[in-house]
C-alpha cells in the first residue's frame, strides 16, 4: 500500500468500533505466539501463565521487531532480538541486558488491545476503547445444545465485508456459482419478506417448492416443507437457516476485515440430524468447503474487477432489481454505520418482493 492510498480504517470509519474475531481458541496454543492482522494492523497473541490470552501490537517497544517471531516461556513472550519478556496483560517482566534477576528499569505495560474469549473464539476490540462495549454480544447458535453437531471453518477472501455479507445471503447466485452443488436452475418463483430493524436485515423465503440440490436426500429425505431464512447482523455477521421439521442446518459467518480487499471469514456450521448427524460430519466438512471455495473464486473475480473501476467500489453505480433488495439494505446499513454506528437503528421497514431461480 502506498502512502497515498486510503486505508480500510479510514474507509470504514465508525465500523471499526466493534468486536471482531482475531482467531479461534484452538489456533492459540500455550507455548507459541501467533500473528494476525485486523484492519491493517498486525497483532501478536499469546497465553500467560494462567492460560489467558494476551493481545498486543506486534512490535517490541525496544527496537520494533516482530514479537510474534519470539518464543513463549512459562507464560511469558520473549522477543527474538534482545530477549525482552512480556507476561500478564503485556507487562514487561525482564530485560536480560539489565541482568537476569533485576526488575526492568522501564515500567511498560505493553500496547495491548481488549480481548474476550468465549465459545472457542478470541474476540478483540480494534477501535476506540472509550466506545467499547463490555463484551461481544454474539453467541454462536446451538453451541452447547444437545443433539447438535458443529464445526468452524476459516476462509480468506479477496474482497470486503459488505460484498461478502451480500454474497452469503444471496440466493439467485446459487443456481450459477453453485450449480448442482447447492441448487439447480428450476425457474420457480420465490416470494420473500424483508424485515429491517434493530441493526438486522432478515429475509424469509416463502417458496413452497425450493430445495438445496442433492443435499435434500441427506437433510430432508422425507420431503418436509423447507423453511429458509437469511439474516445480516450489523456490522459483519450473517446467519443462514434451513429448517426441515426437526432437522435444521445453520451457516453462521463472521467477517474480520484484514485490509482493502482482504477479509478472513470464520464460519460456524451446525446441524441437527437425529441418529446420523455425527456420522455425516466428515462429509459435511468436505461439502461445505467445496461450496465456500466456489464463493472464494467468484468473490475474487468481483473484488479484482472492482479495483479496476474504483468509482464502482462502493456499489453506487450498480443496477438493481427486486432480487437485490436485501443487498441494498445491507449497503445502506453499513454506509450509515461508517458515519455513526448507532444510526443504524434509524432503519426500520418491511417489504415484500419476489424473484425467480
Short mmCIF file of C-alpha atoms in Angstrom, two decimals, residues 10-184:
data_model
loop_
_atom_site.label_atom_id
_atom_site.label_comp_id
_atom_site.label_asym_id
_atom_site.label_seq_id
_atom_site.Cartn_x
_atom_site.Cartn_y
_atom_site.Cartn_z
CA UNK A 10 -10.28 5.41 7.11
CA UNK A 11 -12.90 3.97 4.75
CA UNK A 12 -14.79 2.07 7.45
CA UNK A 13 -14.93 4.93 9.93
CA UNK A 14 -17.05 4.03 12.97
CA UNK A 15 -17.36 0.39 11.83
CA UNK A 16 -14.01 -0.27 13.50
CA UNK A 17 -15.64 0.25 16.89
CA UNK A 18 -16.96 -3.28 17.29
CA UNK A 19 -15.74 -6.67 18.49
CA UNK A 20 -14.09 -8.80 15.78
CA UNK A 21 -12.69 -12.33 15.79
CA UNK A 22 -8.89 -12.40 15.86
CA UNK A 23 -8.53 -16.19 15.90
CA UNK A 24 -10.10 -19.40 17.13
CA UNK A 25 -9.03 -20.57 20.59
CA UNK A 26 -7.55 -23.73 19.11
CA UNK A 27 -5.21 -21.61 16.97
CA UNK A 28 -3.56 -20.12 20.04
CA UNK A 29 -1.55 -22.77 21.96
CA UNK A 30 0.05 -22.26 25.36
CA UNK A 31 3.62 -22.49 24.03
CA UNK A 32 3.65 -20.38 20.86
CA UNK A 33 2.64 -16.83 19.85
CA UNK A 34 0.65 -16.15 16.69
CA UNK A 35 0.42 -13.14 14.38
CA UNK A 36 -2.87 -11.86 12.97
CA UNK A 37 -3.80 -8.75 11.00
CA UNK A 38 -7.02 -6.84 11.59
CA UNK A 39 -7.82 -3.52 9.96
CA UNK A 40 -4.29 -3.45 8.50
CA UNK A 41 -2.77 -3.58 11.98
CA UNK A 42 -0.54 -6.57 12.94
CA UNK A 43 -1.17 -8.11 16.35
CA UNK A 44 0.59 -10.78 18.37
CA UNK A 45 -1.39 -13.08 20.67
CA UNK A 46 -0.02 -15.42 23.35
CA UNK A 47 -1.18 -17.09 26.55
CA UNK A 48 0.05 -16.09 30.01
CA UNK A 49 0.79 -18.45 32.91
CA UNK A 50 -2.94 -18.82 33.68
CA UNK A 51 -3.72 -19.61 30.05
CA UNK A 52 -5.40 -16.25 29.48
CA UNK A 53 -4.96 -14.72 26.04
CA UNK A 54 -2.93 -11.52 25.71
CA UNK A 55 -3.11 -9.45 22.50
CA UNK A 56 -0.64 -6.67 21.69
CA UNK A 57 0.56 -4.73 18.68
CA UNK A 58 3.14 -6.96 17.01
CA UNK A 59 6.18 -4.81 17.75
CA UNK A 60 8.69 -4.81 20.57
CA UNK A 61 8.95 -1.40 22.33
CA UNK A 62 12.73 -1.81 22.38
CA UNK A 63 13.62 -1.94 18.67
CA UNK A 64 10.30 -2.64 16.94
CA UNK A 65 10.84 -6.21 15.71
CA UNK A 66 8.02 -8.73 15.41
CA UNK A 67 7.23 -10.23 18.81
CA UNK A 68 5.24 -12.96 17.03
CA UNK A 69 8.57 -14.49 15.92
CA UNK A 70 9.68 -14.85 19.52
CA UNK A 71 9.18 -17.71 21.99
CA UNK A 72 6.74 -18.40 24.81
CA UNK A 73 8.47 -19.45 28.05
CA UNK A 74 6.44 -20.23 31.19
CA UNK A 75 3.60 -17.96 30.16
CA UNK A 76 5.83 -15.09 29.02
CA UNK A 77 6.62 -13.92 25.50
CA UNK A 78 10.33 -13.39 24.75
CA UNK A 79 11.37 -11.04 21.95
CA UNK A 80 13.56 -12.77 19.33
CA UNK A 81 16.01 -9.83 19.13
CA UNK A 82 17.16 -9.00 22.70
CA UNK A 83 15.01 -11.34 24.77
CA UNK A 84 12.79 -8.77 26.45
CA UNK A 85 9.97 -10.65 28.13
CA UNK A 86 6.29 -9.81 28.48
CA UNK A 87 3.82 -11.51 30.80
CA UNK A 88 0.27 -10.99 32.03
CA UNK A 89 -1.51 -8.08 30.33
CA UNK A 90 1.58 -7.47 28.18
CA UNK A 91 3.63 -6.16 31.11
CA UNK A 92 7.40 -6.03 30.62
CA UNK A 93 8.87 -8.52 33.11
CA UNK A 94 12.53 -8.85 32.17
CA UNK A 95 15.31 -7.09 30.25
CA UNK A 96 18.18 -9.62 30.04
CA UNK A 97 20.83 -6.97 29.31
CA UNK A 98 19.98 -5.34 32.67
CA UNK A 99 20.63 -8.61 34.50
CA UNK A 100 18.56 -11.77 34.62
CA UNK A 101 17.26 -11.21 38.15
CA UNK A 102 16.74 -7.45 38.13
CA UNK A 103 13.44 -5.63 37.83
CA UNK A 104 13.10 -3.87 34.45
CA UNK A 105 14.17 -0.24 34.64
CA UNK A 106 11.34 0.58 32.23
CA UNK A 107 7.78 0.39 33.55
CA UNK A 108 5.96 -0.65 30.39
CA UNK A 109 2.59 -2.39 30.27
CA UNK A 110 2.54 -3.16 26.56
CA UNK A 111 0.44 -1.99 23.64
CA UNK A 112 -2.39 -4.34 24.49
CA UNK A 113 -5.85 -4.25 22.99
CA UNK A 114 -9.01 -5.51 24.74
CA UNK A 115 -9.79 -9.16 24.13
CA UNK A 116 -12.51 -11.57 25.21
CA UNK A 117 -12.51 -15.34 24.81
CA UNK A 118 -15.72 -17.33 24.67
CA UNK A 119 -17.22 -20.29 22.78
CA UNK A 120 -13.88 -21.26 21.26
CA UNK A 121 -13.19 -17.80 19.81
CA UNK A 122 -10.87 -14.91 20.73
CA UNK A 123 -12.54 -11.56 20.05
CA UNK A 124 -10.71 -8.20 20.07
CA UNK A 125 -11.75 -4.55 20.03
CA UNK A 126 -9.52 -2.77 17.46
CA UNK A 127 -11.20 0.64 17.76
CA UNK A 128 -11.62 3.43 20.30
CA UNK A 129 -11.63 1.96 23.82
CA UNK A 130 -13.88 4.78 25.00
CA UNK A 131 -16.60 3.40 22.71
CA UNK A 132 -16.08 -0.23 23.74
CA UNK A 133 -18.97 -2.40 24.89
CA UNK A 134 -18.23 -4.75 27.83
CA UNK A 135 -18.10 -7.93 25.75
CA UNK A 136 -19.12 -9.40 22.39
CA UNK A 137 -22.89 -9.72 22.20
CA UNK A 138 -22.91 -12.53 19.62
CA UNK A 139 -23.28 -16.18 20.63
CA UNK A 140 -22.84 -18.98 18.11
CA UNK A 141 -26.13 -20.81 17.51
CA UNK A 142 -26.67 -24.04 19.44
CA UNK A 143 -23.08 -24.00 20.75
CA UNK A 144 -23.75 -26.41 23.62
CA UNK A 145 -27.20 -27.69 22.68
CA UNK A 146 -27.59 -31.47 22.92
CA UNK A 147 -28.12 -33.33 19.66
CA UNK A 148 -26.31 -30.72 17.55
CA UNK A 149 -23.10 -31.25 15.56
CA UNK A 150 -20.89 -28.28 14.76
CA UNK A 151 -17.52 -27.10 13.45
CA UNK A 152 -15.67 -23.94 12.45
CA UNK A 153 -14.19 -23.18 9.04
CA UNK A 154 -11.68 -20.38 8.34
CA UNK A 155 -11.54 -18.86 4.86
CA UNK A 156 -9.60 -15.94 3.37
CA UNK A 157 -11.47 -13.89 0.76
CA UNK A 158 -10.09 -11.29 -1.65
CA UNK A 159 -12.99 -8.91 -1.08
CA UNK A 160 -14.52 -6.66 1.57
CA UNK A 161 -17.12 -7.26 4.25
CA UNK A 162 -20.13 -5.60 2.62
CA UNK A 163 -19.87 -7.69 -0.54
CA UNK A 164 -19.18 -10.89 1.37
CA UNK A 165 -22.25 -10.40 3.58
CA UNK A 166 -24.34 -9.86 0.45
CA UNK A 167 -22.87 -12.97 -1.17
CA UNK A 168 -23.54 -15.19 1.84
CA UNK A 169 -27.23 -14.18 1.77
CA UNK A 170 -27.68 -14.14 -2.00
CA UNK A 171 -29.98 -16.87 -3.31
CA UNK A 172 -30.01 -16.06 -7.08
CA UNK A 173 -26.26 -16.65 -7.43
CA UNK A 174 -26.51 -20.20 -6.06
CA UNK A 175 -28.00 -21.61 -9.27
CA UNK A 176 -24.99 -20.36 -11.23
CA UNK A 177 -21.95 -20.33 -8.92
CA UNK A 178 -23.07 -23.49 -7.05
CA UNK A 179 -24.91 -25.20 -9.88
CA UNK A 180 -25.84 -28.76 -8.83
CA UNK A 181 -23.71 -28.48 -5.70
CA UNK A 182 -26.28 -26.38 -3.90
CA UNK A 183 -29.14 -25.57 -6.26
CA UNK A 184 -30.03 -26.02 -9.89
#
